[in-house]
CSV table of C-alpha atoms in Angstrom, one decimal:
chain,number,residue,atom,x,y,z
A,881,UNK,CA,46.5,-67.5,45.7
A,882,UNK,CA,43.5,-65.6,44.3
A,883,UNK,CA,41.4,-63.6,46.8
A,884,UNK,CA,38.0,-62.3,45.7
A,885,UNK,CA,37.0,-59.1,47.6
A,886,UNK,CA,33.5,-57.9,47.1
A,887,UNK,CA,32.7,-54.2,46.8
A,888,UNK,CA,36.2,-52.8,47.6
A,889,UNK,CA,37.7,-50.0,45.6
A,890,UNK,CA,41.5,-49.9,45.2
A,891,UNK,CA,41.4,-46.7,43.2
A,892,UNK,CA,40.8,-44.8,46.5
A,893,UNK,CA,44.6,-44.8,46.8
A,894,UNK,CA,44.8,-42.6,43.7
A,895,UNK,CA,41.8,-40.4,44.5
A,896,UNK,CA,43.1,-39.6,48.0
A,897,UNK,CA,46.4,-38.4,46.4
A,898,UNK,CA,48.7,-40.9,48.2
A,899,UNK,CA,51.4,-40.2,45.7
A,900,UNK,CA,54.0,-42.4,47.3
A,901,UNK,CA,51.9,-45.4,46.6
A,902,UNK,CA,50.9,-45.1,43.0
A,903,UNK,CA,53.6,-44.6,40.3
A,904,UNK,CA,51.5,-44.4,37.2
A,905,UNK,CA,47.7,-44.2,37.0
A,906,UNK,CA,47.3,-44.4,33.3
A,907,UNK,CA,43.9,-42.8,33.2
A,908,UNK,CA,45.7,-39.6,34.2
A,909,UNK,CA,49.2,-40.5,33.0
A,910,UNK,CA,50.7,-39.4,36.3
A,911,UNK,CA,54.3,-40.4,37.0
A,912,UNK,CA,55.4,-40.2,40.6
A,913,UNK,CA,59.1,-40.4,41.4
A,914,UNK,CA,60.1,-43.2,43.8
A,915,UNK,CA,56.7,-44.9,43.9
A,916,UNK,CA,56.5,-48.7,44.2
A,917,UNK,CA,53.0,-49.3,42.8
A,918,UNK,CA,51.3,-48.8,39.5
A,919,UNK,CA,47.6,-48.4,38.6
A,920,UNK,CA,46.3,-48.7,35.1
A,921,UNK,CA,43.1,-49.3,33.3
A,922,UNK,CA,42.7,-52.9,32.0
A,923,UNK,CA,43.1,-51.7,28.4
A,924,UNK,CA,46.5,-50.3,29.3
A,925,UNK,CA,47.6,-53.3,31.2
A,926,UNK,CA,51.0,-54.8,30.4
A,927,UNK,CA,51.1,-58.5,31.5
A,928,UNK,CA,54.3,-58.3,33.5
A,929,UNK,CA,55.4,-60.3,36.5
A,930,UNK,CA,54.1,-58.9,39.8
A,931,UNK,CA,54.2,-59.9,43.4
A,932,UNK,CA,50.6,-58.8,43.9
A,933,UNK,CA,47.9,-57.4,41.6
A,934,UNK,CA,44.4,-56.0,42.1
A,935,UNK,CA,41.6,-55.9,39.5
A,936,UNK,CA,38.7,-53.7,40.4
A,937,UNK,CA,35.1,-54.0,39.0
A,938,UNK,CA,35.8,-57.6,37.9
A,939,UNK,CA,32.2,-58.1,37.0
A,940,UNK,CA,33.0,-56.1,33.9
A,941,UNK,CA,34.3,-59.3,32.3
A,942,UNK,CA,30.7,-59.9,31.3
A,943,UNK,CA,30.6,-56.6,29.4
A,944,UNK,CA,29.9,-57.1,25.6
A,945,UNK,CA,32.5,-54.5,24.6
A,946,UNK,CA,35.1,-54.2,27.3
A,947,UNK,CA,34.7,-57.7,28.9
A,948,UNK,CA,37.6,-59.3,27.0
A,949,UNK,CA,40.1,-56.9,28.5
A,950,UNK,CA,39.0,-58.0,32.0
A,951,UNK,CA,39.2,-61.6,31.1
A,952,UNK,CA,42.7,-61.0,29.6
A,953,UNK,CA,43.7,-59.4,32.9
A,954,UNK,CA,42.2,-62.2,35.0
A,955,UNK,CA,43.9,-65.0,33.1
A,956,UNK,CA,47.0,-63.2,31.9
A,957,UNK,CA,48.4,-61.3,35.0
A,958,UNK,CA,51.4,-63.1,36.4
A,959,UNK,CA,51.3,-62.6,40.1
A,960,UNK,CA,51.7,-64.5,43.3
A,961,UNK,CA,48.5,-63.0,44.6
A,962,UNK,CA,45.6,-61.6,42.6
A,963,UNK,CA,42.9,-59.7,44.4
A,964,UNK,CA,39.6,-59.2,42.6
A,965,UNK,CA,37.0,-56.6,43.7
A,966,UNK,CA,33.5,-56.4,42.4
A,967,UNK,CA,29.9,-57.6,42.4
A,968,UNK,CA,29.2,-61.0,44.0
A,969,UNK,CA,27.3,-62.0,40.8
A,970,UNK,CA,30.7,-62.7,39.2
A,971,UNK,CA,31.9,-65.2,41.9
A,972,UNK,CA,30.4,-68.4,40.4
A,973,UNK,CA,31.7,-67.7,36.9
A,974,UNK,CA,35.2,-66.8,38.1
A,975,UNK,CA,35.4,-69.9,40.3
A,976,UNK,CA,34.4,-72.0,37.3
A,977,UNK,CA,37.0,-70.3,35.0
A,978,UNK,CA,39.8,-70.7,37.5
A,979,UNK,CA,39.2,-74.5,38.0
A,980,UNK,CA,41.2,-74.8,34.7
A,981,UNK,CA,44.2,-72.7,36.0
A,982,UNK,CA,44.4,-74.5,39.4
A,983,UNK,CA,44.4,-71.3,41.4
A,984,UNK,CA,43.3,-71.4,45.0
A,985,UNK,CA,40.3,-69.1,45.3
A,986,UNK,CA,39.3,-67.4,48.6
A,987,UNK,CA,36.1,-65.4,48.7
A,988,UNK,CA,35.7,-62.6,51.2
A,989,UNK,CA,32.4,-60.7,51.4
A,990,UNK,CA,31.9,-57.2,52.8
A,991,UNK,CA,28.7,-55.3,53.7
A,992,UNK,CA,28.1,-51.7,52.9
A,993,UNK,CA,29.3,-49.6,55.8
A,994,UNK,CA,26.7,-46.9,55.6
A,995,UNK,CA,23.0,-47.1,54.9
A,996,UNK,CA,21.4,-46.5,51.5
A,997,UNK,CA,17.8,-45.3,51.8
A,998,UNK,CA,15.4,-45.5,48.8
A,999,UNK,CA,13.0,-42.6,49.2
A,1000,UNK,CA,9.3,-43.1,48.7
A,1001,UNK,CA,8.7,-39.7,47.1
A,1002,UNK,CA,10.2,-38.3,43.9
A,1003,UNK,CA,12.1,-35.1,43.7
A,1004,UNK,CA,9.2,-33.3,42.2
A,1005,UNK,CA,10.2,-29.7,41.7
A,1006,UNK,CA,13.7,-28.6,40.9
A,1007,UNK,CA,13.3,-26.1,43.8
A,1008,UNK,CA,13.9,-29.2,46.0
A,1009,UNK,CA,17.5,-29.6,44.8
A,1010,UNK,CA,19.9,-29.3,47.7
A,1011,UNK,CA,23.6,-29.3,48.3
A,1012,UNK,CA,25.2,-32.7,47.8
A,1013,UNK,CA,22.6,-33.9,45.2
A,1014,UNK,CA,23.6,-35.7,42.1
A,1015,UNK,CA,21.2,-35.8,39.2
A,1016,UNK,CA,21.8,-38.7,36.8
A,1017,UNK,CA,20.9,-38.7,33.1
A,1018,UNK,CA,22.3,-40.5,30.1
A,1019,UNK,CA,23.1,-38.0,27.3
A,1020,UNK,CA,25.4,-35.1,27.1
A,1021,UNK,CA,22.6,-32.8,25.9
A,1022,UNK,CA,20.4,-33.7,28.9
A,1023,UNK,CA,23.3,-33.2,31.3
A,1024,UNK,CA,23.8,-29.6,30.1
A,1025,UNK,CA,20.0,-29.0,29.9
A,1026,UNK,CA,19.7,-30.0,33.6
A,1027,UNK,CA,22.8,-28.1,34.6
A,1028,UNK,CA,21.3,-24.9,33.0
A,1029,UNK,CA,17.9,-25.4,34.6
A,1030,UNK,CA,19.3,-26.0,38.1
A,1031,UNK,CA,21.7,-23.0,37.9
A,1032,UNK,CA,19.0,-20.7,36.5
A,1033,UNK,CA,17.5,-20.6,40.1
A,1034,UNK,CA,20.6,-18.8,41.3
A,1035,UNK,CA,20.9,-21.1,44.3
A,1036,UNK,CA,23.4,-23.8,43.0
A,1037,UNK,CA,26.3,-24.3,40.6
A,1038,UNK,CA,26.8,-27.7,39.0
A,1039,UNK,CA,29.8,-29.8,38.2
A,1040,UNK,CA,29.4,-32.3,35.4
A,1041,UNK,CA,30.7,-35.8,34.8
A,1042,UNK,CA,30.2,-37.9,31.7
A,1043,UNK,CA,32.1,-40.5,29.7
A,1044,UNK,CA,33.4,-38.5,26.8
A,1045,UNK,CA,35.0,-35.9,29.1
A,1046,UNK,CA,38.8,-36.5,29.5
A,1047,UNK,CA,39.5,-38.5,32.6
A,1048,UNK,CA,41.5,-35.5,34.0
A,1049,UNK,CA,38.6,-33.2,33.6
A,1050,UNK,CA,36.2,-35.7,35.2
A,1051,UNK,CA,38.5,-35.9,38.2
A,1052,UNK,CA,38.7,-32.2,38.5
A,1053,UNK,CA,35.0,-31.7,38.2
A,1054,UNK,CA,34.6,-34.4,40.9
A,1055,UNK,CA,37.1,-32.6,43.1
A,1056,UNK,CA,35.3,-29.3,42.8
A,1057,UNK,CA,32.0,-31.0,43.8
A,1058,UNK,CA,33.7,-32.7,46.7
A,1059,UNK,CA,35.3,-29.5,48.0
A,1060,UNK,CA,33.1,-27.8,50.6
A,1061,UNK,CA,34.7,-24.5,49.8
A,1062,UNK,CA,33.9,-24.7,46.1
A,1063,UNK,CA,30.9,-23.0,44.6
A,1064,UNK,CA,29.9,-26.2,42.8
A,1065,UNK,CA,27.6,-28.0,45.3
A,1066,UNK,CA,25.5,-30.1,42.9
A,1067,UNK,CA,26.6,-32.7,40.4
A,1068,UNK,CA,24.9,-33.6,37.1
A,1069,UNK,CA,26.3,-36.8,35.7
A,1070,UNK,CA,25.9,-39.8,33.5
A,1071,UNK,CA,26.5,-43.4,34.7
A,1072,UNK,CA,30.2,-42.6,34.4
A,1073,UNK,CA,30.1,-41.8,38.1
A,1074,UNK,CA,29.5,-45.5,38.8
A,1075,UNK,CA,33.2,-46.4,38.6
A,1076,UNK,CA,36.5,-44.8,39.4
A,1077,UNK,CA,35.4,-41.7,41.3
A,1078,UNK,CA,34.9,-41.1,45.0
A,1079,UNK,CA,32.2,-38.5,45.5
A,1080,UNK,CA,30.6,-36.8,48.4
A,1081,UNK,CA,27.0,-37.4,47.2
A,1082,UNK,CA,24.2,-37.2,49.7
A,1083,UNK,CA,21.3,-38.1,47.3
A,1084,UNK,CA,21.2,-39.7,43.9
A,1085,UNK,CA,18.3,-38.5,41.7
A,1086,UNK,CA,17.5,-40.5,38.5
A,1087,UNK,CA,16.1,-38.2,35.9
A,1088,UNK,CA,15.1,-41.2,33.9
A,1089,UNK,CA,15.3,-45.0,34.3
A,1090,UNK,CA,16.0,-45.6,30.6
A,1091,UNK,CA,19.1,-45.2,28.5
A,1092,UNK,CA,20.2,-45.6,24.9
A,1093,UNK,CA,22.5,-48.6,24.6
A,1094,UNK,CA,23.7,-48.1,21.0
A,1095,UNK,CA,20.7,-50.0,19.5
A,1096,UNK,CA,17.7,-48.5,21.2
A,1097,UNK,CA,16.1,-47.2,24.4
A,1098,UNK,CA,15.9,-49.8,27.3
A,1099,UNK,CA,15.3,-49.8,31.0
A,1100,UNK,CA,18.3,-49.7,33.3
A,1101,UNK,CA,19.4,-53.2,34.5
A,1102,UNK,CA,19.6,-54.2,38.2
A,1103,UNK,CA,23.4,-53.9,38.3
A,1104,UNK,CA,23.3,-50.5,36.6
A,1105,UNK,CA,20.8,-49.1,39.1
A,1106,UNK,CA,22.8,-50.5,42.1
A,1107,UNK,CA,26.1,-49.3,40.8
A,1108,UNK,CA,24.8,-45.7,40.3
A,1109,UNK,CA,22.6,-45.6,43.4
A,1110,UNK,CA,25.5,-46.9,45.6
A,1111,UNK,CA,27.4,-43.7,45.0
A,1112,UNK,CA,25.3,-41.9,47.6
A,1113,UNK,CA,26.5,-41.7,51.2
A,1114,UNK,CA,29.6,-43.8,50.6
A,1115,UNK,CA,31.5,-44.7,53.7
A,1116,UNK,CA,34.2,-42.0,54.4
A,1117,UNK,CA,32.2,-39.3,52.7
A,1118,UNK,CA,30.8,-36.4,54.7
A,1119,UNK,CA,27.3,-37.8,54.6
A,1120,UNK,CA,26.4,-40.5,57.2
A,1121,UNK,CA,23.8,-42.1,54.9
A,1122,UNK,CA,22.9,-42.1,51.3
A,1123,UNK,CA,19.5,-41.5,49.7
A,1124,UNK,CA,18.2,-42.3,46.2
A,1125,UNK,CA,15.0,-41.3,44.4
A,1126,UNK,CA,13.8,-40.3,40.9
A,1127,UNK,CA,12.7,-37.1,39.3
A,1128,UNK,CA,9.3,-38.7,38.4
A,1129,UNK,CA,7.0,-40.8,40.6
A,1130,UNK,CA,6.5,-43.1,37.6
A,1131,UNK,CA,10.1,-44.3,37.9
A,1132,UNK,CA,10.0,-45.2,41.6
A,1133,UNK,CA,8.7,-48.7,41.2
A,1134,UNK,CA,11.5,-49.8,39.0
A,1135,UNK,CA,14.1,-48.1,41.3
A,1136,UNK,CA,12.8,-49.9,44.4
A,1137,UNK,CA,12.4,-53.3,42.7
A,1138,UNK,CA,16.0,-53.0,41.3
A,1139,UNK,CA,17.5,-52.2,44.7
A,1140,UNK,CA,15.6,-55.1,46.3
A,1141,UNK,CA,16.7,-57.6,43.7
A,1142,UNK,CA,19.9,-59.6,43.5
A,1143,UNK,CA,22.1,-58.9,40.4
A,1144,UNK,CA,21.8,-61.8,37.9
A,1145,UNK,CA,24.7,-64.2,38.1
A,1146,UNK,CA,27.2,-63.7,35.3
A,1147,UNK,CA,27.1,-66.7,32.9
A,1148,UNK,CA,30.1,-66.0,30.6
A,1149,UNK,CA,33.1,-63.8,30.2
A,1150,UNK,CA,34.3,-61.9,27.1
A,1151,UNK,CA,37.1,-63.0,24.8
A,1152,UNK,CA,38.9,-61.7,21.8
A,1153,UNK,CA,41.6,-63.6,19.9
A,1154,UNK,CA,45.2,-62.7,20.7
A,1155,UNK,CA,47.6,-61.8,17.9
A,1156,UNK,CA,49.2,-65.3,18.2
A,1157,UNK,CA,45.9,-66.9,17.4
A,1158,UNK,CA,45.2,-64.5,14.5
A,1159,UNK,CA,48.7,-65.1,13.2
A,1160,UNK,CA,48.3,-68.9,13.2
A,1161,UNK,CA,44.8,-68.6,11.6
A,1162,UNK,CA,46.1,-66.2,8.9
A,1163,UNK,CA,48.4,-69.0,7.6
A,1164,UNK,CA,45.3,-70.7,6.4
A,1165,UNK,CA,44.2,-67.5,4.6
A,1166,UNK,CA,47.5,-66.1,3.3
A,1167,UNK,CA,45.9,-63.9,0.7
A,1168,UNK,CA,43.3,-62.4,3.0
A,1169,UNK,CA,43.3,-59.0,4.7
A,1170,UNK,CA,42.9,-58.7,8.5
A,1171,UNK,CA,39.2,-57.8,8.2
A,1172,UNK,CA,38.5,-61.0,6.3
A,1173,UNK,CA,40.6,-63.1,8.6
A,1174,UNK,CA,38.9,-61.7,11.7
A,1175,UNK,CA,35.4,-62.2,10.3
A,1176,UNK,CA,36.2,-65.8,9.3
A,1177,UNK,CA,37.8,-66.5,12.7
A,1178,UNK,CA,34.8,-65.0,14.6
A,1179,UNK,CA,32.3,-66.9,12.5
A,1180,UNK,CA,34.1,-70.3,13.1
A,1181,UNK,CA,35.4,-70.0,16.6
A,1182,UNK,CA,34.2,-72.6,19.0
A,1183,UNK,CA,33.9,-71.5,22.7
A,1184,UNK,CA,33.2,-73.3,25.9
A,1185,UNK,CA,30.0,-72.3,27.7
A,1186,UNK,CA,32.0,-70.0,30.0
A,1187,UNK,CA,32.9,-67.5,27.3
A,1188,UNK,CA,31.5,-65.3,24.5
A,1189,UNK,CA,33.2,-63.4,21.7
A,1190,UNK,CA,33.3,-59.7,22.5
A,1191,UNK,CA,31.4,-57.2,20.3
A,1192,UNK,CA,34.0,-56.6,17.6
A,1193,UNK,CA,32.1,-54.0,15.5
A,1194,UNK,CA,34.6,-51.2,16.3
A,1195,UNK,CA,37.6,-53.4,15.7
A,1196,UNK,CA,36.2,-54.6,12.3
A,1197,UNK,CA,35.7,-51.0,11.3
A,1198,UNK,CA,39.3,-50.2,12.0
A,1199,UNK,CA,40.4,-53.4,10.1
A,1200,UNK,CA,38.6,-52.2,6.9
A,1201,UNK,CA,40.6,-48.9,7.1
A,1202,UNK,CA,43.9,-50.5,8.0
A,1203,UNK,CA,43.7,-53.2,5.3
A,1204,UNK,CA,44.2,-50.5,2.7
A,1205,UNK,CA,47.7,-49.7,4.0
A,1206,UNK,CA,51.0,-51.5,3.4
A,1207,UNK,CA,51.4,-52.8,7.0
A,1208,UNK,CA,52.3,-56.2,8.4
A,1209,UNK,CA,49.8,-58.3,10.2
A,1210,UNK,CA,51.1,-57.5,13.7
A,1211,UNK,CA,50.9,-53.7,13.1
A,1212,UNK,CA,47.4,-54.0,11.6
A,1213,UNK,CA,46.3,-56.0,14.7
A,1214,UNK,CA,47.8,-53.4,17.0
A,1215,UNK,CA,46.0,-50.5,15.4
A,1216,UNK,CA,42.7,-52.5,15.5
A,1217,UNK,CA,42.9,-53.0,19.3
A,1218,UNK,CA,43.9,-49.4,19.9
A,1219,UNK,CA,41.5,-47.2,22.0
A,1220,UNK,CA,39.9,-45.4,19.1
A,1221,UNK,CA,36.2,-44.4,18.8
A,1222,UNK,CA,35.3,-45.0,15.2
A,1223,UNK,CA,31.9,-43.3,15.7
A,1224,UNK,CA,33.8,-40.1,16.4
A,1225,UNK,CA,34.9,-38.5,13.1
A,1226,UNK,CA,38.0,-36.7,14.4
A,1227,UNK,CA,39.1,-39.7,16.4
A,1228,UNK,CA,38.8,-42.0,13.4
A,1229,UNK,CA,40.6,-39.5,11.2
A,1230,UNK,CA,43.4,-39.4,13.8
A,1231,UNK,CA,43.8,-43.1,13.7
A,1232,UNK,CA,43.8,-43.1,9.9
A,1233,UNK,CA,46.4,-40.3,9.8
A,1234,UNK,CA,48.7,-42.0,12.3
A,1235,UNK,CA,48.5,-45.4,10.6
A,1236,UNK,CA,49.0,-43.9,7.1
A,1237,UNK,CA,52.1,-41.9,8.2
A,1238,UNK,CA,53.5,-44.9,10.1
A,1239,UNK,CA,53.0,-47.1,7.0
A,1240,UNK,CA,54.6,-44.6,4.6
A,1241,UNK,CA,57.4,-43.1,6.8
A,1242,UNK,CA,57.9,-45.5,9.6
A,1243,UNK,CA,57.8,-42.6,12.1
A,1244,UNK,CA,54.9,-40.3,13.2
A,1245,UNK,CA,56.0,-36.9,14.4
A,1246,UNK,CA,53.2,-35.3,16.3
A,1247,UNK,CA,54.3,-31.9,15.2
A,1248,UNK,CA,53.3,-32.8,11.6
A,1249,UNK,CA,49.7,-32.6,12.5
A,1250,UNK,CA,50.0,-29.2,14.2
A,1251,UNK,CA,49.8,-26.1,12.1
A,1252,UNK,CA,50.2,-22.4,13.1
A,1253,UNK,CA,47.3,-20.1,12.3
A,1254,UNK,CA,44.0,-18.7,13.5
A,1255,UNK,CA,42.8,-20.2,16.8
A,1256,UNK,CA,39.3,-20.1,18.3
A,1257,UNK,CA,38.3,-21.0,21.9
A,1258,UNK,CA,35.4,-23.5,22.0
A,1259,UNK,CA,32.2,-21.7,23.0
A,1260,UNK,CA,29.4,-24.0,21.9
A,1261,UNK,CA,28.3,-27.6,22.4
A,1262,UNK,CA,29.7,-28.7,19.0
A,1263,UNK,CA,33.0,-26.9,19.6
A,1264,UNK,CA,33.4,-28.6,23.0
A,1265,UNK,CA,32.6,-32.0,21.5
A,1266,UNK,CA,35.4,-31.5,18.9
A,1267,UNK,CA,37.9,-30.5,21.6
A,1268,UNK,CA,37.0,-33.7,23.5
A,1269,UNK,CA,37.7,-35.6,20.3
A,1270,UNK,CA,41.1,-34.0,19.9
A,1271,UNK,CA,41.9,-35.2,23.4
A,1272,UNK,CA,41.0,-38.7,22.3
A,1273,UNK,CA,43.4,-38.5,19.4
A,1274,UNK,CA,46.2,-37.3,21.6
A,1275,UNK,CA,45.4,-40.2,24.0
A,1276,UNK,CA,45.6,-42.6,21.1
A,1277,UNK,CA,49.1,-41.2,20.2
A,1278,UNK,CA,50.3,-41.8,23.8
A,1279,UNK,CA,48.9,-45.4,23.7
A,1280,UNK,CA,50.7,-46.1,20.5
A,1281,UNK,CA,53.9,-44.6,21.8
A,1282,UNK,CA,54.1,-47.2,24.6
A,1283,UNK,CA,53.8,-50.0,22.0
A,1284,UNK,CA,55.7,-48.5,19.0
A,1285,UNK,CA,58.1,-46.2,21.0
A,1286,UNK,CA,60.6,-45.5,18.2
A,1287,UNK,CA,57.9,-44.8,15.7
A,1288,UNK,CA,55.8,-42.5,18.0
A,1289,UNK,CA,58.5,-40.6,19.7
A,1290,UNK,CA,56.6,-37.5,20.9
A,1291,UNK,CA,54.8,-39.0,23.9
A,1292,UNK,CA,55.8,-36.1,26.2
A,1293,UNK,CA,54.5,-33.6,23.7
A,1294,UNK,CA,51.2,-35.5,23.3
A,1295,UNK,CA,50.8,-35.8,27.0
A,1296,UNK,CA,51.3,-32.1,27.6
A,1297,UNK,CA,48.9,-31.1,24.7
A,1298,UNK,CA,46.4,-33.5,26.1
A,1299,UNK,CA,46.6,-31.8,29.5
A,1300,UNK,CA,46.1,-28.5,27.9
A,1301,UNK,CA,43.0,-29.7,26.0
A,1302,UNK,CA,41.7,-31.0,29.3
A,1303,UNK,CA,42.3,-27.7,31.0
A,1304,UNK,CA,40.5,-25.8,28.2
A,1305,UNK,CA,37.5,-28.1,28.6
A,1306,UNK,CA,37.6,-27.7,32.4
A,1307,UNK,CA,37.8,-23.9,32.1
A,1308,UNK,CA,34.9,-23.9,29.7
A,1309,UNK,CA,32.8,-26.0,32.1
A,1310,UNK,CA,33.7,-23.8,35.1
A,1311,UNK,CA,33.3,-20.4,33.5
A,1312,UNK,CA,30.8,-20.7,30.8
A,1313,UNK,CA,28.6,-23.7,30.9
A,1314,UNK,CA,26.1,-22.7,28.2
A,1315,UNK,CA,25.9,-19.1,29.4
A,1316,UNK,CA,27.0,-16.1,27.4
A,1317,UNK,CA,30.8,-15.7,27.1
A,1318,UNK,CA,32.4,-13.2,29.4
A,1319,UNK,CA,33.2,-10.0,27.6
A,1320,UNK,CA,36.9,-9.7,28.6
A,1321,UNK,CA,40.1,-9.7,26.7
A,1322,UNK,CA,42.9,-12.0,27.6
A,1323,UNK,CA,45.7,-9.6,28.7
A,1324,UNK,CA,48.6,-11.8,28.1
A,1325,UNK,CA,48.9,-15.0,26.0
A,1326,UNK,CA,51.5,-17.5,26.9
A,1327,UNK,CA,54.2,-18.7,24.5
A,1328,UNK,CA,53.6,-21.6,22.2
A,1329,UNK,CA,50.2,-22.1,20.6
A,1330,UNK,CA,49.3,-24.6,17.9
A,1331,UNK,CA,46.3,-26.2,16.3
A,1332,UNK,CA,45.5,-29.8,16.0
A,1333,UNK,CA,44.1,-30.8,12.6
A,1334,UNK,CA,43.6,-28.2,9.9
A,1335,UNK,CA,39.8,-27.9,10.1
A,1336,UNK,CA,37.2,-25.2,9.5
A,1337,UNK,CA,37.1,-24.8,13.3
A,1338,UNK,CA,40.4,-24.9,15.2
A,1339,UNK,CA,41.0,-24.9,18.9
A,1340,UNK,CA,43.6,-23.6,21.2
A,1341,UNK,CA,46.1,-26.2,22.4
A,1342,UNK,CA,48.7,-23.9,24.0
A,1343,UNK,CA,49.2,-22.5,27.5
A,1344,UNK,CA,46.0,-20.7,28.7
A,1345,UNK,CA,47.1,-18.0,31.0
A,1346,UNK,CA,43.7,-16.5,31.9
A,1347,UNK,CA,41.1,-19.2,32.2
A,1348,UNK,CA,38.3,-16.9,33.1
A,1349,UNK,CA,38.4,-15.2,29.6
A,1350,UNK,CA,35.9,-16.7,27.1
A,1351,UNK,CA,35.7,-14.3,24.4
A,1352,UNK,CA,36.7,-15.2,20.8
A,1353,UNK,CA,40.4,-14.6,20.5
A,1354,UNK,CA,42.3,-14.7,17.3
A,1355,UNK,CA,46.0,-15.4,17.4
A,1356,UNK,CA,48.7,-16.2,14.9
A,1357,UNK,CA,51.7,-17.9,16.3
A,1358,UNK,CA,54.5,-20.2,15.4
A,1359,UNK,CA,54.5,-23.7,16.8
A,1360,UNK,CA,58.3,-23.7,17.0
A,1361,UNK,CA,58.0,-21.5,20.2
A,1362,UNK,CA,56.7,-24.5,22.1
């Protein structure tokens, strides 16, 4: 049986820390002894037999980039019961898709349990910011610009949440904001708050109603506005109602019209060819590389009206790189669908290094990309961005270790270094922001430091004993101590 639950969030089990329920929430790689349940992102999902499964935010199957992962989960999970949670705009499409599978579909609708009030006046002055506010903008630079401006009044401290922050850091920033005893009482965030975080937000303030979508600037869609605005005054938070407004009065008409409009019904779901399909197709193009095979397949694939081929730009970029290596088709495909950001130089370099080492040696020792030497703590926007990129590379190693376990044996090391990167970023956000570094010297370094990638700028990836210290520290250590 398939049950469709509208606007229910299963991740609350994880956010509330009910450790006996969740065994492995793979956004945070948390293992809990004796647990009977598992929570993973759709990209991490292994299609194993389950008694019951839940897919949250099922409307994402219409996303041009991630949609195929949700479609794969919907059609591929083997479970007696599959519960879907999401926007009612997805119901007709899912019902149509599941006619083919013969599943029994039951739709249950739920109303929001606390009121959401669109305000008729904009925020106006930043002096009107109050505890529990969340200011939403859509670029990292604007997030920190707004954070600095709000904190300059001396009345508030801000937590920040945006997509390229490590998931662990996003969660800790959200926790600080939610904690009444914390000094952080205002949140500055991107649309990353729309999914996966439970926040004590009283009022959402849109700094703009436009965002860059990778091609150009465009207005926010109705679903995007509703997803973000709905974070205010969530049932179970400390605020009995939610409010939403804009920084500028010029944006209020679009905000109000979006909240009063129904989300457009989804018309089709994303697809991407499985390896089995690519393998069969490759037999017709035996002398072609994976990039050429994928391009030819995508150009000639015939789909029903319920589906579309996902945006494969990133995958094709990886295929160009991987085709230069002596790898089999299955290994090439695996690297192509790995969670790598090819627009990020360090992330793409990490993938290339992993794939090259795997192709030449058959095993990728994580220690081979660590070198002892001079370390510097990130203390600028560009330094922070690079540390975030290093975290992505470590995350990629962990992902590969679950699929090529014998060839990527250092999962535990990668996970621990990933956690340290996350902590460094968290400390930077808490203690520095974009203010002048504290002029203190770390009294005692912990054992075991290393650097990831021999670059002009290198970053600390060892135990950080004094998180409040943010003065440039030069150390020379041996990685063997770890």
